[in-house]
Tab-separated table of C-alpha atoms in Angstrom:
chain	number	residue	atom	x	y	z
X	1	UNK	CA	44.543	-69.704	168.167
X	2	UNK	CA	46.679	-69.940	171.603
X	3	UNK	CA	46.259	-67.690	174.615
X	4	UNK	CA	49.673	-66.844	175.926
X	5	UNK	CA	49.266	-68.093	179.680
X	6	UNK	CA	50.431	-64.837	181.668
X	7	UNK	CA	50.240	-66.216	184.890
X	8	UNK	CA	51.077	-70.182	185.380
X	9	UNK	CA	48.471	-71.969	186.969
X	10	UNK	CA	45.718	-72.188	184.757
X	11	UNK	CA	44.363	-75.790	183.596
X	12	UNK	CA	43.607	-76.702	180.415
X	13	UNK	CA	40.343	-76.324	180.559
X	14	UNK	CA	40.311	-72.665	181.412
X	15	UNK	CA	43.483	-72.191	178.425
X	16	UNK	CA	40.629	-73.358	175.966
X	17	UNK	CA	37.786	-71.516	177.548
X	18	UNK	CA	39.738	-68.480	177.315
X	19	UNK	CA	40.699	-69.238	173.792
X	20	UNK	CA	36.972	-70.176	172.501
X	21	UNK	CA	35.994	-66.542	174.169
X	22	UNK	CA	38.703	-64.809	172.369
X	23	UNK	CA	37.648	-66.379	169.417
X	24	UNK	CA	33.562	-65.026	169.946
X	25	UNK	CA	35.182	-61.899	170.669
X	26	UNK	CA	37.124	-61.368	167.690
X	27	UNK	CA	34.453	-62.659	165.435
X	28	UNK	CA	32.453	-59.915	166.434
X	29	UNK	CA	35.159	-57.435	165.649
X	30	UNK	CA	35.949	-58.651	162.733
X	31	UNK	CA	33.531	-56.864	160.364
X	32	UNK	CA	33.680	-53.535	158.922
X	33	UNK	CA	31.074	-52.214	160.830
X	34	UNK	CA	32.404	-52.735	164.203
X	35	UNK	CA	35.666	-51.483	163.294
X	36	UNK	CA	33.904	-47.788	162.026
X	37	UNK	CA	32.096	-47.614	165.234
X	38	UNK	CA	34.838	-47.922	167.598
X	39	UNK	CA	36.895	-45.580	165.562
X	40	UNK	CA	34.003	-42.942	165.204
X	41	UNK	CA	33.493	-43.502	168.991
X	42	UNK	CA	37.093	-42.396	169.352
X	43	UNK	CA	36.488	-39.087	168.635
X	44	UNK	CA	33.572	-38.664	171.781
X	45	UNK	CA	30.387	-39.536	173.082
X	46	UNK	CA	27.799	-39.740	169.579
X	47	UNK	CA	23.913	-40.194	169.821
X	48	UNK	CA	22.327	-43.033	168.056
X	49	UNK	CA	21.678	-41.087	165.224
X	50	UNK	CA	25.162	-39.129	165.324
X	51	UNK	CA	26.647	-42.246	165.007
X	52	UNK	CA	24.579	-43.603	162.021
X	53	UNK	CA	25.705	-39.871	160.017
X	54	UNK	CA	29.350	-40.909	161.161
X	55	UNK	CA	29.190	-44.548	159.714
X	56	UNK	CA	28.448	-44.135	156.133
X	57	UNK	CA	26.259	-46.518	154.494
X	58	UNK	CA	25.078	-48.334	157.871
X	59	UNK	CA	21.537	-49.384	158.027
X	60	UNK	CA	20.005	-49.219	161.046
X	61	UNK	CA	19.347	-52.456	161.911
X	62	UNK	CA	23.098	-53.078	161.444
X	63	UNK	CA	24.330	-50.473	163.817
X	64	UNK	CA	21.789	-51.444	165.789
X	65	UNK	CA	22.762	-55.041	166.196
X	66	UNK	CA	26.468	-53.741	166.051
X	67	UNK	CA	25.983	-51.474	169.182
X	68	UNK	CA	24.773	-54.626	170.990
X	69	UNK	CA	27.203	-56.324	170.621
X	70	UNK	CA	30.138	-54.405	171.367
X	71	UNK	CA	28.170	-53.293	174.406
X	72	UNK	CA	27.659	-56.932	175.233
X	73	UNK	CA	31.264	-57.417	174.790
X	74	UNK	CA	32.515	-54.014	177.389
X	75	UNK	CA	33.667	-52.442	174.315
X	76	UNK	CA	30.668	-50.084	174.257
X	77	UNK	CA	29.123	-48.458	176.787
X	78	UNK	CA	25.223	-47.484	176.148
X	79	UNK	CA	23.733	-44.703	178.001
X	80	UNK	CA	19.841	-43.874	178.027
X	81	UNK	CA	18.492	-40.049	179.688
X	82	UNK	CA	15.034	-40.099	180.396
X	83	UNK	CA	13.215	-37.559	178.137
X	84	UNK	CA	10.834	-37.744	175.629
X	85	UNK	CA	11.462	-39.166	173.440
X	86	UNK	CA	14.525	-41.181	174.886
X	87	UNK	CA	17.740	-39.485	174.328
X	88	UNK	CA	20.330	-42.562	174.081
X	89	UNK	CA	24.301	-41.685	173.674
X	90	UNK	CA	27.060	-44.288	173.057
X	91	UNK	CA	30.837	-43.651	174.335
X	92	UNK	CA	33.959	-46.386	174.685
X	93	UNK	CA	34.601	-48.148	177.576
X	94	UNK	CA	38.171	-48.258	178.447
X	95	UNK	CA	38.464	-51.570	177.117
X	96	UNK	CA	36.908	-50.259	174.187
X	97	UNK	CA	39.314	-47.374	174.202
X	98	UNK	CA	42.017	-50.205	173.941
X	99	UNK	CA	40.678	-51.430	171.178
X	100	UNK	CA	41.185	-48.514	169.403
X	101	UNK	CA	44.489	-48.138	169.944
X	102	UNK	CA	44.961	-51.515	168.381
X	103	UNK	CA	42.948	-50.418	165.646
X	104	UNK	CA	45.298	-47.908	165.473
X	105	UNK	CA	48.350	-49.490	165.224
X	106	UNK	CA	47.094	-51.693	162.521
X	107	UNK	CA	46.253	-49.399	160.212
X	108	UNK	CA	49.648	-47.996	161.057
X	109	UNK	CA	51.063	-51.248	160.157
X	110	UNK	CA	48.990	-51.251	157.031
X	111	UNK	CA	50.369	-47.503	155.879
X	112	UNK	CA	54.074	-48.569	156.375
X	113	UNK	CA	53.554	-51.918	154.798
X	114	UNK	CA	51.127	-50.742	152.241
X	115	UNK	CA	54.125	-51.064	149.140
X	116	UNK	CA	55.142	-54.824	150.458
X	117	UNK	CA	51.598	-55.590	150.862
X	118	UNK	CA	50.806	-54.882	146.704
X	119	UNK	CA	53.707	-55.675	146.010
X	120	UNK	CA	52.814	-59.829	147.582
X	121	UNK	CA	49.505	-59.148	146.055
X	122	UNK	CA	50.510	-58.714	142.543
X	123	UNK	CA	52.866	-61.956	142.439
X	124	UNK	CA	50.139	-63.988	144.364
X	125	UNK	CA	48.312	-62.747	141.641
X	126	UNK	CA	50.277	-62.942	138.974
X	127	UNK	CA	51.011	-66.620	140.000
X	128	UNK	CA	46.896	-67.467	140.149
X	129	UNK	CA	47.514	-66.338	136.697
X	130	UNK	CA	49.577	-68.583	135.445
X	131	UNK	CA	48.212	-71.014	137.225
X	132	UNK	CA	44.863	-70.718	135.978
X	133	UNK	CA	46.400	-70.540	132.371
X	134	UNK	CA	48.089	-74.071	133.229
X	135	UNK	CA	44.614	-75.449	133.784
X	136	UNK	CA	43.194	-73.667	130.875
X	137	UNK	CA	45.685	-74.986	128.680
X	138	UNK	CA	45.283	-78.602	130.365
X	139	UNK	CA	41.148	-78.041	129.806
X	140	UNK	CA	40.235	-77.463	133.164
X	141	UNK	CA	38.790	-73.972	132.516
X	142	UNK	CA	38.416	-71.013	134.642
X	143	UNK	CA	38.541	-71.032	138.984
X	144	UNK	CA	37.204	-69.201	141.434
X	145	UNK	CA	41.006	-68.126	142.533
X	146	UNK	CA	41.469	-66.904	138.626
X	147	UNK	CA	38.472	-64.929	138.526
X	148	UNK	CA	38.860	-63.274	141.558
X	149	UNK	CA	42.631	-62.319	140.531
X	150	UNK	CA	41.588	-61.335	137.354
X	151	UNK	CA	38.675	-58.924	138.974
X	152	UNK	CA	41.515	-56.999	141.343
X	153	UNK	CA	43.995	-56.719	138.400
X	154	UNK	CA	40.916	-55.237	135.966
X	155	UNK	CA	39.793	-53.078	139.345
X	156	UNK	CA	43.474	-52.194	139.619
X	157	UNK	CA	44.626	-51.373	136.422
């Protein structure tokens, strides 16, 4: 991955630390869980356990460790109101508010792309396939890449 350099200047060094944070960054977005909670964030300020109803099938521990680190990473903003017990509420940070947006436009790109995008599965597919029969028929059995094929086209069909 390559940081476009906005502003000239910057030494290589910084390029790459910029690039290796980006890269922490994104790995921490880049589960499912992250993604619900920013985009059931999006619709207000939720309560711990709010949140947890609004992300179905999320353990605890998982939004738990989740929260931290989008908090960690100014995506998340954590507020705690001293009562008893503790009443803690979660709401997005403008960068985090950002990140929605490009959430956004991603699954926008996936909704207007969604017939090209089966439509490349099905011949990467298709070509695993054959393929796979190739090596069958050469007696080198079954791969990983065939099986998984074969489990979307049986899920699919």
């Amino acid at each position: 991955m390559s940081i476009r350099q906005i502003q000239g200047g910057a030494d290589a060094a910084e390029v790459a630390r910029t690039d290796a944070l980006a890269r922490e960054v994104f790995m921490g977005l880049a589960n499912k869980w992250a993604i619900l909670i920013v985009s059931s964030l999006g619709e207000g300020t939720l309560r711990f356990t709010e949140l947890r109803s609004a992300v179905d099938g999320i353990s605890h521990k998982m939004l738990t460790q989740t929260l931290r680190g989008l908090e960690r990473d100014g995506v998340v903003h954590r507020t705690v109101h001293p009562t008893v017990p503790p009443r803690v509420e979660y709401r997005l940070t403008e960068a985090g508010t950002a990140l929605l947006r490009a959430i956004d436009a991603m699954c926008d790109w996936t909704h207007r792309y969604m017939t090209e995008i089966e439509t490349a599965r099905s011949r990467f597919d298709a070509r695993q396939g054959e393929t796979a029969g190739a090596r069958e028929a050469a007696g080198q059995g079954e791969t990983a890449w065939s099986r998984e094929a074969a489990g979307r086209r049986e899920a699919a069909g």
